[in-house]
Amino acid sequence: MREVEPNSLDAIIDAARVGDHPTHEDRERNKRALFAKIAGATAAGGSIVASSTTTAAAPALATTAAAVATSTALTAKLAGAAVVLTLASVGAGVAYTRRSAPARPASASAIDRHTQSSHQSISSPSAPSIARRAAPLPARAAMDPAPQPPATDTLAAQRAANTVTAQPARPAVSAAAPQAATSARAGHTTRVAQSAPSTLADELTLLRSARGALARSDTTAALATLDRYAQQFSRGMLRPEALSLRVDALCAAGQRERARAVASELAREAHGAPLVERALRACR
Amino acid sequence: MQLALAAIDSNPPAATGAAEDASEPLSFEGVYSDHFDFVWRSARRLGVPQASLDDCVQDVFLVVHRRLSDFEGRSSVRTWLFGIVRRVVRDHRATARERATTSDTVELSQLVDTRSEAPDESAARAEATRILNALLETLDDDKREAFVLSELEQFSVPEIAEATGVNVNTVYARVRAARRELEQALARLRHSQQWTQRCAK
């Protein structure tokens, strides 16, 4: 706050006018989610009428539908747990907040096809522990070569449930769903302990890189690195540290509310840790 | 959200005034890529919380997608878009208020960053944005919309009148009142302990 004198409304307005823009990531994330919604609504016979532009957008859907699971939202309170989990699994390996969700969509939809490879590694519906540990990075990379936005909270998966009009889970899966749902609800505290099959050194490398970027005030690079960490180590051993860094980076980037959301998430996951106290104070 | 979209559809924004070049039909992708930033920051400035910002922006473009063929080019695209944005935003904010929980709410004072370091210009801008958004929270929707369009987007007064469906005199009055209230809000912040600390540095 050295360039902008706090005692001038005009100075604040001038600075805010040029300083308030979406990031590339914001643009891409929304584009994927939006086009998936449009295509989904059209395919479902919804009220959104397909235009010629939808045809142009359709190819994008192949790589974007799976990414819907990471779009942020608030509106999925009504989604049934099984449905939520079903779609959460669509984002398996994508959303770092993914709860254990072995269920998979019944249909051979585009989403299903494009997440097939990731499901192969977690396809045992009665073994949520396998799903938790799975970090299908190669599969993920294959199914979504586009830059992957960060998942910000569990609502992302819920939103996907609302958005894509979830298919009912297969009967074989339904028995596992309530179990998984329970685990999802309790997951905040147990998740951290369930470490991903990652190597600590690799995790550290990424986090050091993020910290370095942050030290240079390069919040974009820091957040991008943290996104990469989240993708690669959705159950990483240093996940609390990564979340803490993300809070710092978001604060520095001016995304205060998002920072607070991440801090809250960290507080749920790593209750009592010194990091939490620090994160909750981060933007003050 | 279906209800919200239906409500929006039944209440199209005013579309009179400045002419847009309507010789070529607009493509959805073109509108999206040209105006995503405008829609995004407008939603933000009108007070959509970060957590539902993506949702809101996407809802706006869903309406745009559905209604693009109705756009008659009698107003500028941005004016037309803002008419949609403000309706979607109001709906989102109403929903957010209904669902607000302790963990979701942010106190005004907490919105103002008190970090001691602002190492570069972009951080300073980000901080200015944060402060301004906090200040904007003190305005009602009408004044906020008028102020955002006038001071931040630099719309002309007739354009604002069109986008918000009121006459130009009302726009002038709202912008004036908004500025007065923002100055007062800033003064309150300045006198808070946080400002005292900051200014002492």
PDB file of C-alpha atoms in Angstrom, chain A:
ATOM      1  CA  MET A   1       0.000   0.000   0.000  1.00  0.00           C
ATOM      2  CA  ARG A   2       2.801   2.356  -0.723  1.00  0.00           C
ATOM      3  CA  GLU A   3       1.810   3.263  -4.240  1.00  0.00           C
ATOM      4  CA  VAL A   4      -1.784   3.875  -3.298  1.00  0.00           C
ATOM      5  CA  GLU A   5      -2.318   6.447  -0.631  1.00  0.00           C
ATOM      6  CA  PRO A   6      -5.124   5.300   1.582  1.00  0.00           C
ATOM      7  CA  ASN A   7      -6.452   8.784   2.072  1.00  0.00           C
ATOM      8  CA  SER A   8      -7.620   9.246  -1.477  1.00  0.00           C
ATOM      9  CA  LEU A   9     -10.725   7.614  -2.828  1.00  0.00           C
ATOM     10  CA  ASP A  10      -9.693   8.513  -6.352  1.00  0.00           C
ATOM     11  CA  ALA A  11      -6.320   6.862  -5.925  1.00  0.00           C
ATOM     12  CA  ILE A  12      -8.006   3.706  -4.753  1.00  0.00           C
ATOM     13  CA  ILE A  13     -10.430   3.828  -7.654  1.00  0.00           C
ATOM     14  CA  ASP A  14      -7.645   4.361 -10.162  1.00  0.00           C
ATOM     15  CA  ALA A  15      -5.624   1.486  -8.817  1.00  0.00           C
ATOM     16  CA  ALA A  16      -8.627  -0.803  -8.566  1.00  0.00           C
ATOM     17  CA  ARG A  17      -9.707   0.036 -12.074  1.00  0.00           C
ATOM     18  CA  VAL A  18      -6.555  -1.347 -13.584  1.00  0.00           C
ATOM     19  CA  GLY A  19      -5.861  -3.967 -11.000  1.00  0.00           C
ATOM     20  CA  ASP A  20      -9.022  -5.995 -10.994  1.00  0.00           C
ATOM     21  CA  HIS A  21      -8.955  -8.551 -13.745  1.00  0.00           C
ATOM     22  CA  PRO A  22      -9.564 -12.263 -13.964  1.00  0.00           C
ATOM     23  CA  THR A  23      -6.534 -14.439 -14.342  1.00  0.00           C
ATOM     24  CA  HIS A  24      -5.921 -16.679 -17.292  1.00  0.00           C
ATOM     25  CA  GLU A  25      -6.913 -19.493 -15.022  1.00  0.00           C
ATOM     26  CA  ASP A  26     -10.219 -17.796 -14.199  1.00  0.00           C
ATOM     27  CA  ARG A  27     -10.956 -17.474 -17.882  1.00  0.00           C
ATOM     28  CA  GLU A  28     -10.083 -21.030 -18.765  1.00  0.00           C
ATOM     29  CA  ARG A  29     -11.837 -22.577 -15.803  1.00  0.00           C
ATOM     30  CA  ASN A  30     -15.045 -20.732 -16.524  1.00  0.00           C
ATOM     31  CA  LYS A  31     -14.852 -21.409 -20.202  1.00  0.00           C
ATOM     32  CA  ARG A  32     -14.601 -25.122 -19.681  1.00  0.00           C
ATOM     33  CA  ALA A  33     -17.357 -25.215 -17.122  1.00  0.00           C
ATOM     34  CA  LEU A  34     -19.642 -22.979 -19.127  1.00  0.00           C
ATOM     35  CA  PHE A  35     -19.312 -24.849 -22.379  1.00  0.00           C
ATOM     36  CA  ALA A  36     -19.829 -28.096 -20.566  1.00  0.00           C
ATOM     37  CA  LYS A  37     -22.998 -26.687 -19.042  1.00  0.00           C
ATOM     38  CA  ILE A  38     -24.245 -25.497 -22.380  1.00  0.00           C
ATOM     39  CA  ALA A  39     -23.540 -28.808 -24.027  1.00  0.00           C
ATOM     40  CA  GLY A  40     -24.976 -30.688 -21.059  1.00  0.00           C
ATOM     41  CA  ALA A  41     -28.175 -28.676 -21.028  1.00  0.00           C
ATOM     42  CA  THR A  42     -28.545 -29.134 -24.737  1.00  0.00           C
ATOM     43  CA  ALA A  43     -27.979 -32.859 -24.570  1.00  0.00           C
ATOM     44  CA  ALA A  44     -30.439 -33.189 -21.711  1.00  0.00           C
ATOM     45  CA  GLY A  45     -33.131 -31.467 -23.726  1.00  0.00           C
ATOM     46  CA  GLY A  46     -33.031 -28.528 -21.376  1.00  0.00           C
ATOM     47  CA  SER A  47     -34.343 -25.117 -22.084  1.00  0.00           C
ATOM     48  CA  ILE A  48     -31.089 -23.867 -23.448  1.00  0.00           C
ATOM     49  CA  VAL A  49     -31.466 -24.011 -27.173  1.00  0.00           C
ATOM     50  CA  ALA A  50     -28.485 -25.126 -29.123  1.00  0.00           C
ATOM     51  CA  SER A  51     -27.188 -22.553 -31.506  1.00  0.00           C
ATOM     52  CA  SER A  52     -24.611 -22.808 -34.172  1.00  0.00           C
ATOM     53  CA  THR A  53     -22.104 -21.689 -31.624  1.00  0.00           C
ATOM     54  CA  THR A  54     -22.744 -24.756 -29.539  1.00  0.00           C
ATOM     55  CA  THR A  55     -21.552 -26.876 -32.359  1.00  0.00           C
ATOM     56  CA  ALA A  56     -18.341 -24.992 -32.355  1.00  0.00           C
ATOM     57  CA  ALA A  57     -18.070 -25.458 -28.639  1.00  0.00           C
ATOM     58  CA  ALA A  58     -18.781 -29.147 -28.729  1.00  0.00           C
ATOM     59  CA  PRO A  59     -15.251 -30.361 -29.402  1.00  0.00           C
ATOM     60  CA  ALA A  60     -14.126 -28.515 -26.354  1.00  0.00           C
ATOM     61  CA  LEU A  61     -16.497 -30.545 -24.253  1.00  0.00           C
ATOM     62  CA  ALA A  62     -14.460 -33.666 -24.645  1.00  0.00           C
ATOM     63  CA  THR A  63     -11.692 -32.258 -22.570  1.00  0.00           C
ATOM     64  CA  THR A  64     -13.764 -29.948 -20.478  1.00  0.00           C
ATOM     65  CA  ALA A  65     -16.586 -32.041 -19.159  1.00  0.00           C
ATOM     66  CA  ALA A  66     -14.449 -33.708 -16.566  1.00  0.00           C
ATOM     67  CA  ALA A  67     -13.248 -30.368 -15.440  1.00  0.00           C
ATOM     68  CA  VAL A  68     -16.746 -29.396 -14.421  1.00  0.00           C
ATOM     69  CA  ALA A  69     -16.128 -31.239 -11.221  1.00  0.00           C
ATOM     70  CA  THR A  70     -13.775 -28.497 -10.254  1.00  0.00           C
ATOM     71  CA  SER A  71     -15.962 -25.521 -10.936  1.00  0.00           C
ATOM     72  CA  THR A  72     -16.814 -23.638  -7.826  1.00  0.00           C
ATOM     73  CA  ALA A  73     -20.334 -23.098  -6.686  1.00  0.00           C
ATOM     74  CA  LEU A  74     -22.698 -22.907  -3.811  1.00  0.00           C
ATOM     75  CA  THR A  75     -25.847 -24.392  -5.116  1.00  0.00           C
ATOM     76  CA  ALA A  76     -25.748 -28.088  -4.561  1.00  0.00           C
ATOM     77  CA  LYS A  77     -27.238 -28.515  -1.138  1.00  0.00           C
ATOM     78  CA  LEU A  78     -29.979 -30.638  -2.592  1.00  0.00           C
ATOM     79  CA  ALA A  79     -27.796 -33.081  -4.397  1.00  0.00           C
ATOM     80  CA  GLY A  80     -28.001 -36.524  -2.934  1.00  0.00           C
ATOM     81  CA  ALA A  81     -24.881 -37.867  -1.360  1.00  0.00           C
ATOM     82  CA  ALA A  82     -24.619 -40.762  -3.746  1.00  0.00           C
ATOM     83  CA  VAL A  83     -24.974 -38.469  -6.691  1.00  0.00           C
ATOM     84  CA  VAL A  84     -22.438 -36.081  -5.312  1.00  0.00           C
ATOM     85  CA  LEU A  85     -20.019 -38.867  -4.783  1.00  0.00           C
ATOM     86  CA  THR A  86     -20.675 -40.291  -8.177  1.00  0.00           C
ATOM     87  CA  LEU A  87     -19.686 -37.060  -9.767  1.00  0.00           C
ATOM     88  CA  ALA A  88     -16.947 -36.452  -7.339  1.00  0.00           C
ATOM     89  CA  SER A  89     -15.398 -39.531  -8.775  1.00  0.00           C
ATOM     90  CA  VAL A  90     -15.620 -38.015 -12.209  1.00  0.00           C
ATOM     91  CA  GLY A  91     -13.158 -35.503 -10.941  1.00  0.00           C
ATOM     92  CA  ALA A  92     -11.000 -38.166  -9.351  1.00  0.00           C
ATOM     93  CA  GLY A  93      -7.438 -37.125  -9.476  1.00  0.00           C
ATOM     94  CA  VAL A  94      -8.495 -33.690 -10.567  1.00  0.00           C
ATOM     95  CA  ALA A  95      -9.991 -32.147  -7.510  1.00  0.00           C
ATOM     96  CA  TYR A  96      -7.641 -32.173  -4.653  1.00  0.00           C
ATOM     97  CA  THR A  97     -10.577 -31.988  -2.323  1.00  0.00           C
ATOM     98  CA  ARG A  98     -11.984 -35.173  -3.736  1.00  0.00           C
ATOM     99  CA  ARG A  99     -13.535 -37.268  -1.057  1.00  0.00           C
ATOM    100  CA  SER A 100     -13.361 -41.007  -1.258  1.00  0.00           C
ATOM    101  CA  ALA A 101     -15.731 -41.740  -4.066  1.00  0.00           C
ATOM    102  CA  PRO A 102     -15.476 -45.055  -5.727  1.00  0.00           C
ATOM    103  CA  ALA A 103     -18.846 -44.780  -7.402  1.00  0.00           C
ATOM    104  CA  ARG A 104     -18.900 -43.997 -11.081  1.00  0.00           C
ATOM    105  CA  PRO A 105     -21.542 -42.806 -13.491  1.00  0.00           C
ATOM    106  CA  ALA A 106     -23.609 -45.532 -15.047  1.00  0.00           C
ATOM    107  CA  SER A 107     -23.828 -44.077 -18.479  1.00  0.00           C
ATOM    108  CA  ALA A 108     -21.274 -44.221 -21.196  1.00  0.00           C
ATOM    109  CA  SER A 109     -21.422 -40.489 -21.472  1.00  0.00           C
ATOM    110  CA  ALA A 110     -18.663 -38.329 -22.725  1.00  0.00           C
ATOM    111  CA  ILE A 111     -17.687 -37.659 -19.179  1.00  0.00           C
ATOM    112  CA  ASP A 112     -17.594 -41.310 -18.429  1.00  0.00           C
ATOM    113  CA  ARG A 113     -15.471 -42.121 -21.404  1.00  0.00           C
ATOM    114  CA  HIS A 114     -13.042 -39.409 -20.696  1.00  0.00           C
ATOM    115  CA  THR A 115     -12.592 -40.376 -17.141  1.00  0.00           C
ATOM    116  CA  GLN A 116     -12.394 -44.054 -17.895  1.00  0.00           C
ATOM    117  CA  SER A 117      -8.691 -44.167 -17.499  1.00  0.00           C
ATOM    118  CA  SER A 118      -8.787 -42.520 -14.148  1.00  0.00           C
ATOM    119  CA  HIS A 119     -11.492 -44.842 -12.963  1.00  0.00           C
ATOM    120  CA  GLN A 120      -9.485 -47.852 -13.807  1.00  0.00           C
ATOM    121  CA  SER A 121      -7.253 -47.174 -10.939  1.00  0.00           C
ATOM    122  CA  ILE A 122     -10.074 -46.727  -8.469  1.00  0.00           C
ATOM    123  CA  SER A 123     -12.675 -48.971  -9.895  1.00  0.00           C
ATOM    124  CA  SER A 124     -13.235 -51.153  -6.882  1.00  0.00           C
ATOM    125  CA  PRO A 125     -16.476 -49.755  -5.530  1.00  0.00           C
ATOM    126  CA  SER A 126     -16.199 -51.420  -2.186  1.00  0.00           C
ATOM    127  CA  ALA A 127     -12.720 -50.259  -1.441  1.00  0.00           C
ATOM    128  CA  PRO A 128     -12.808 -46.580  -0.692  1.00  0.00           C
ATOM    129  CA  SER A 129      -9.405 -46.788   0.863  1.00  0.00           C
ATOM    130  CA  ILE A 130      -7.995 -47.602  -2.516  1.00  0.00           C
ATOM    131  CA  ALA A 131      -9.769 -44.666  -3.969  1.00  0.00           C
ATOM    132  CA  ARG A 132      -8.376 -42.418  -1.307  1.00  0.00           C
ATOM    133  CA  ARG A 133      -4.862 -43.444  -1.931  1.00  0.00           C
ATOM    134  CA  ALA A 134      -5.118 -43.392  -5.641  1.00  0.00           C
ATOM    135  CA  ALA A 135      -3.462 -40.454  -7.270  1.00  0.00           C
ATOM    136  CA  PRO A 136      -4.009 -41.264 -10.921  1.00  0.00           C
ATOM    137  CA  LEU A 137      -1.754 -38.620 -12.223  1.00  0.00           C
ATOM    138  CA  PRO A 138      -0.863 -40.205 -15.556  1.00  0.00           C
ATOM    139  CA  ALA A 139      -4.491 -40.985 -16.180  1.00  0.00           C
ATOM    140  CA  ARG A 140      -5.442 -37.476 -15.303  1.00  0.00           C
ATOM    141  CA  ALA A 141      -2.909 -35.999 -17.593  1.00  0.00           C
ATOM    142  CA  ALA A 142      -4.225 -38.148 -20.363  1.00  0.00           C
ATOM    143  CA  MET A 143      -7.819 -37.238 -19.866  1.00  0.00           C
ATOM    144  CA  ASP A 144      -7.310 -33.549 -19.522  1.00  0.00           C
ATOM    145  CA  PRO A 145      -4.329 -32.068 -21.223  1.00  0.00           C
ATOM    146  CA  ALA A 146      -5.639 -28.577 -20.675  1.00  0.00           C
ATOM    147  CA  PRO A 147      -4.410 -26.553 -17.729  1.00  0.00           C
ATOM    148  CA  GLN A 148      -6.365 -27.674 -14.756  1.00  0.00           C
ATOM    149  CA  PRO A 149      -7.953 -25.153 -12.468  1.00  0.00           C
ATOM    150  CA  PRO A 150      -7.675 -25.628  -8.757  1.00  0.00           C
ATOM    151  CA  ALA A 151     -10.565 -27.128  -6.927  1.00  0.00           C
ATOM    152  CA  THR A 152     -11.420 -24.844  -4.120  1.00  0.00           C
ATOM    153  CA  ASP A 153     -13.798 -26.789  -1.987  1.00  0.00           C
ATOM    154  CA  THR A 154     -16.073 -29.719  -1.770  1.00  0.00           C
ATOM    155  CA  LEU A 155     -18.846 -27.628  -3.202  1.00  0.00           C
ATOM    156  CA  ALA A 156     -17.121 -27.963  -6.503  1.00  0.00           C
ATOM    157  CA  ALA A 157     -18.018 -31.575  -6.709  1.00  0.00           C
ATOM    158  CA  GLN A 158     -21.499 -30.840  -5.514  1.00  0.00           C
ATOM    159  CA  ARG A 159     -21.854 -28.215  -8.159  1.00  0.00           C
ATOM    160  CA  ALA A 160     -20.881 -30.710 -10.765  1.00  0.00           C
ATOM    161  CA  ALA A 161     -23.661 -32.930  -9.544  1.00  0.00           C
ATOM    162  CA  ASN A 162     -26.149 -30.195 -10.131  1.00  0.00           C
ATOM    163  CA  THR A 163     -24.699 -29.044 -13.342  1.00  0.00           C
ATOM    164  CA  VAL A 164     -24.195 -32.188 -15.279  1.00  0.00           C
ATOM    165  CA  THR A 165     -27.402 -33.833 -14.176  1.00  0.00           C
ATOM    166  CA  ALA A 166     -25.938 -36.826 -12.515  1.00  0.00           C
ATOM    167  CA  GLN A 167     -26.622 -40.297 -13.634  1.00  0.00           C
ATOM    168  CA  PRO A 168     -27.717 -42.659 -10.929  1.00  0.00           C
ATOM    169  CA  ALA A 169     -25.000 -44.867  -9.618  1.00  0.00           C
ATOM    170  CA  ARG A 170     -25.005 -48.447 -10.669  1.00  0.00           C
ATOM    171  CA  PRO A 171     -26.604 -50.906  -8.280  1.00  0.00           C
ATOM    172  CA  ALA A 172     -23.275 -52.468  -7.524  1.00  0.00           C
ATOM    173  CA  VAL A 173     -22.089 -49.094  -6.432  1.00  0.00           C
ATOM    174  CA  SER A 174     -25.037 -48.010  -4.393  1.00  0.00           C
ATOM    175  CA  ALA A 175     -24.099 -50.177  -1.481  1.00  0.00           C
ATOM    176  CA  ALA A 176     -20.788 -48.490  -1.278  1.00  0.00           C
ATOM    177  CA  ALA A 177     -22.151 -45.014  -1.687  1.00  0.00           C
ATOM    178  CA  PRO A 178     -23.557 -44.504   1.799  1.00  0.00           C
ATOM    179  CA  GLN A 179     -20.336 -45.772   3.229  1.00  0.00           C
ATOM    180  CA  ALA A 180     -18.432 -43.384   1.099  1.00  0.00           C
ATOM    181  CA  ALA A 181     -20.807 -40.614   2.034  1.00  0.00           C
ATOM    182  CA  THR A 182     -20.116 -41.178   5.666  1.00  0.00           C
ATOM    183  CA  SER A 183     -16.477 -41.151   4.984  1.00  0.00           C
ATOM    184  CA  ALA A 184     -16.871 -37.970   3.005  1.00  0.00           C
ATOM    185  CA  ARG A 185     -18.545 -36.238   5.891  1.00  0.00           C
ATOM    186  CA  ALA A 186     -15.902 -37.420   8.285  1.00  0.00           C
ATOM    187  CA  GLY A 187     -13.228 -36.930   5.723  1.00  0.00           C
ATOM    188  CA  HIS A 188     -12.055 -33.565   6.913  1.00  0.00           C
ATOM    189  CA  THR A 189     -10.109 -34.983   9.748  1.00  0.00           C
ATOM    190  CA  THR A 190      -9.094 -38.260   8.248  1.00  0.00           C
ATOM    191  CA  ARG A 191      -7.960 -37.080   4.886  1.00  0.00           C
ATOM    192  CA  VAL A 192      -4.637 -35.729   5.908  1.00  0.00           C
ATOM    193  CA  ALA A 193      -3.612 -38.982   7.445  1.00  0.00           C
ATOM    194  CA  GLN A 194      -4.308 -40.841   4.257  1.00  0.00           C
ATOM    195  CA  SER A 195      -1.244 -39.908   2.387  1.00  0.00           C
ATOM    196  CA  ALA A 196      -0.939 -40.153  -1.341  1.00  0.00           C
ATOM    197  CA  PRO A 197       1.601 -42.414  -2.914  1.00  0.00           C
ATOM    198  CA  SER A 198       3.886 -39.489  -3.332  1.00  0.00           C
ATOM    199  CA  THR A 199       7.431 -38.877  -2.566  1.00  0.00           C
ATOM    200  CA  LEU A 200       8.131 -36.300   0.017  1.00  0.00           C
ATOM    201  CA  ALA A 201      11.004 -34.908  -1.976  1.00  0.00           C
ATOM    202  CA  ASP A 202       8.793 -34.172  -4.943  1.00  0.00           C
ATOM    203  CA  GLU A 203       6.234 -32.531  -2.750  1.00  0.00           C
ATOM    204  CA  LEU A 204       8.879 -30.432  -1.119  1.00  0.00           C
ATOM    205  CA  THR A 205      10.294 -29.349  -4.437  1.00  0.00           C
ATOM    206  CA  LEU A 206       6.969 -27.977  -5.537  1.00  0.00           C
ATOM    207  CA  LEU A 207       6.254 -26.269  -2.259  1.00  0.00           C
ATOM    208  CA  ARG A 208       9.688 -24.687  -2.174  1.00  0.00           C
ATOM    209  CA  SER A 209       9.089 -23.437  -5.664  1.00  0.00           C
ATOM    210  CA  ALA A 210       5.749 -21.978  -4.622  1.00  0.00           C
ATOM    211  CA  ARG A 211       7.291 -20.381  -1.579  1.00  0.00           C
ATOM    212  CA  GLY A 212      10.042 -18.916  -3.707  1.00  0.00           C
ATOM    213  CA  ALA A 213       7.533 -17.432  -6.114  1.00  0.00           C
ATOM    214  CA  LEU A 214       5.614 -15.989  -3.219  1.00  0.00           C
ATOM    215  CA  ALA A 215       8.769 -14.486  -1.803  1.00  0.00           C
ATOM    216  CA  ARG A 216       9.232 -12.760  -5.146  1.00  0.00           C
ATOM    217  CA  SER A 217       5.623 -11.591  -4.937  1.00  0.00           C
ATOM    218  CA  ASP A 218       4.860 -13.596  -8.019  1.00  0.00           C
ATOM    219  CA  THR A 219       1.490 -14.769  -6.806  1.00  0.00           C
ATOM    220  CA  THR A 220       0.482 -16.073 -10.208  1.00  0.00           C
ATOM    221  CA  ALA A 221       3.436 -18.427 -10.331  1.00  0.00           C
ATOM    222  CA  ALA A 222       2.941 -19.381  -6.704  1.00  0.00           C
ATOM    223  CA  LEU A 223      -0.695 -20.274  -7.247  1.00  0.00           C
ATOM    224  CA  ALA A 224       0.104 -22.129 -10.440  1.00  0.00           C
ATOM    225  CA  THR A 225       2.696 -24.171  -8.614  1.00  0.00           C
ATOM    226  CA  LEU A 226       0.248 -24.878  -5.828  1.00  0.00           C
ATOM    227  CA  ASP A 227      -2.297 -25.943  -8.402  1.00  0.00           C
ATOM    228  CA  ARG A 228       0.231 -28.361  -9.742  1.00  0.00           C
ATOM    229  CA  TYR A 229       0.878 -29.634  -6.270  1.00  0.00           C
ATOM    230  CA  ALA A 230      -2.840 -30.093  -5.692  1.00  0.00           C
ATOM    231  CA  GLN A 231      -3.165 -32.036  -8.902  1.00  0.00           C
ATOM    232  CA  GLN A 232      -0.204 -34.259  -8.337  1.00  0.00           C
ATOM    233  CA  PHE A 233      -0.566 -34.814  -4.619  1.00  0.00           C
ATOM    234  CA  SER A 234      -4.235 -34.680  -3.880  1.00  0.00           C
ATOM    235  CA  ARG A 235      -3.502 -36.576  -0.686  1.00  0.00           C
ATOM    236  CA  GLY A 236      -0.026 -35.302  -0.206  1.00  0.00           C
ATOM    237  CA  MET A 237       1.750 -35.500   3.071  1.00  0.00           C
ATOM    238  CA  LEU A 238       2.414 -31.795   2.983  1.00  0.00           C
ATOM    239  CA  ARG A 239      -1.084 -30.853   2.009  1.00  0.00           C
ATOM    240  CA  PRO A 240      -1.611 -28.658   5.086  1.00  0.00           C
ATOM    241  CA  GLU A 241       1.556 -26.771   4.240  1.00  0.00           C
ATOM    242  CA  ALA A 242       0.363 -26.419   0.673  1.00  0.00           C
ATOM    243  CA  LEU A 243      -2.967 -25.067   1.831  1.00  0.00           C
ATOM    244  CA  SER A 244      -1.230 -22.671   4.150  1.00  0.00           C
ATOM    245  CA  LEU A 245       0.916 -21.416   1.312  1.00  0.00           C
ATOM    246  CA  ARG A 246      -2.161 -21.075  -0.824  1.00  0.00           C
ATOM    247  CA  VAL A 247      -3.753 -18.901   1.809  1.00  0.00           C
ATOM    248  CA  ASP A 248      -0.709 -16.656   1.778  1.00  0.00           C
ATOM    249  CA  ALA A 249      -0.636 -16.513  -1.993  1.00  0.00           C
ATOM    250  CA  LEU A 250      -4.341 -15.735  -2.273  1.00  0.00           C
ATOM    251  CA  CYS A 251      -4.024 -13.004   0.306  1.00  0.00           C
ATOM    252  CA  ALA A 252      -1.129 -11.540  -1.597  1.00  0.00           C
ATOM    253  CA  ALA A 253      -3.148 -11.767  -4.795  1.00  0.00           C
ATOM    254  CA  GLY A 254      -5.997  -9.924  -3.217  1.00  0.00           C
ATOM    255  CA  GLN A 255      -8.341 -12.867  -3.243  1.00  0.00           C
ATOM    256  CA  ARG A 256      -9.292 -12.506   0.326  1.00  0.00           C
ATOM    257  CA  GLU A 257     -12.489 -14.472   0.381  1.00  0.00           C
ATOM    258  CA  ARG A 258     -10.926 -17.367  -1.400  1.00  0.00           C
ATOM    259  CA  ALA A 259      -8.061 -17.240   1.046  1.00  0.00           C
ATOM    260  CA  ARG A 260     -10.476 -17.425   3.907  1.00  0.00           C
ATOM    261  CA  ALA A 261     -12.226 -20.377   2.330  1.00  0.00           C
ATOM    262  CA  VAL A 262      -8.943 -22.228   2.000  1.00  0.00           C
ATOM    263  CA  ALA A 263      -8.031 -21.310   5.557  1.00  0.00           C
ATOM    264  CA  SER A 264     -11.326 -22.751   6.728  1.00  0.00           C
ATOM    265  CA  GLU A 265     -10.642 -25.886   4.786  1.00  0.00           C
ATOM    266  CA  LEU A 266      -7.242 -26.154   6.365  1.00  0.00           C
ATOM    267  CA  ALA A 267      -8.781 -25.632   9.779  1.00  0.00           C
ATOM    268  CA  ARG A 268     -11.120 -28.528   9.197  1.00  0.00           C
ATOM    269  CA  GLU A 269      -8.411 -30.812   7.972  1.00  0.00           C
ATOM    270  CA  ALA A 270      -5.619 -30.025  10.297  1.00  0.00           C
ATOM    271  CA  HIS A 271      -7.464 -28.976  13.380  1.00  0.00           C
ATOM    272  CA  GLY A 272      -5.182 -27.663  16.058  1.00  0.00           C
ATOM    273  CA  ALA A 273      -2.074 -27.389  13.944  1.00  0.00           C
ATOM    274  CA  PRO A 274      -0.040 -24.203  14.317  1.00  0.00           C
ATOM    275  CA  LEU A 275      -0.448 -23.664  10.609  1.00  0.00           C
ATOM    276  CA  VAL A 276      -4.154 -23.250  11.080  1.00  0.00           C
ATOM    277  CA  GLU A 277      -3.886 -20.420  13.522  1.00  0.00           C
ATOM    278  CA  ARG A 278      -1.525 -18.664  11.200  1.00  0.00           C
ATOM    279  CA  ALA A 279      -3.696 -19.251   8.132  1.00  0.00           C
ATOM    280  CA  LEU A 280      -6.785 -17.927   9.812  1.00  0.00           C
ATOM    281  CA  ARG A 281      -4.914 -14.742  10.612  1.00  0.00           C
ATOM    282  CA  ALA A 282      -3.260 -14.553   7.256  1.00  0.00           C
ATOM    283  CA  CYS A 283      -5.124 -11.739   5.582  1.00  0.00           C
ATOM    284  CA  ARG A 284      -5.596  -9.587   8.609  1.00  0.00           C
TER     285      ARG A 284
END
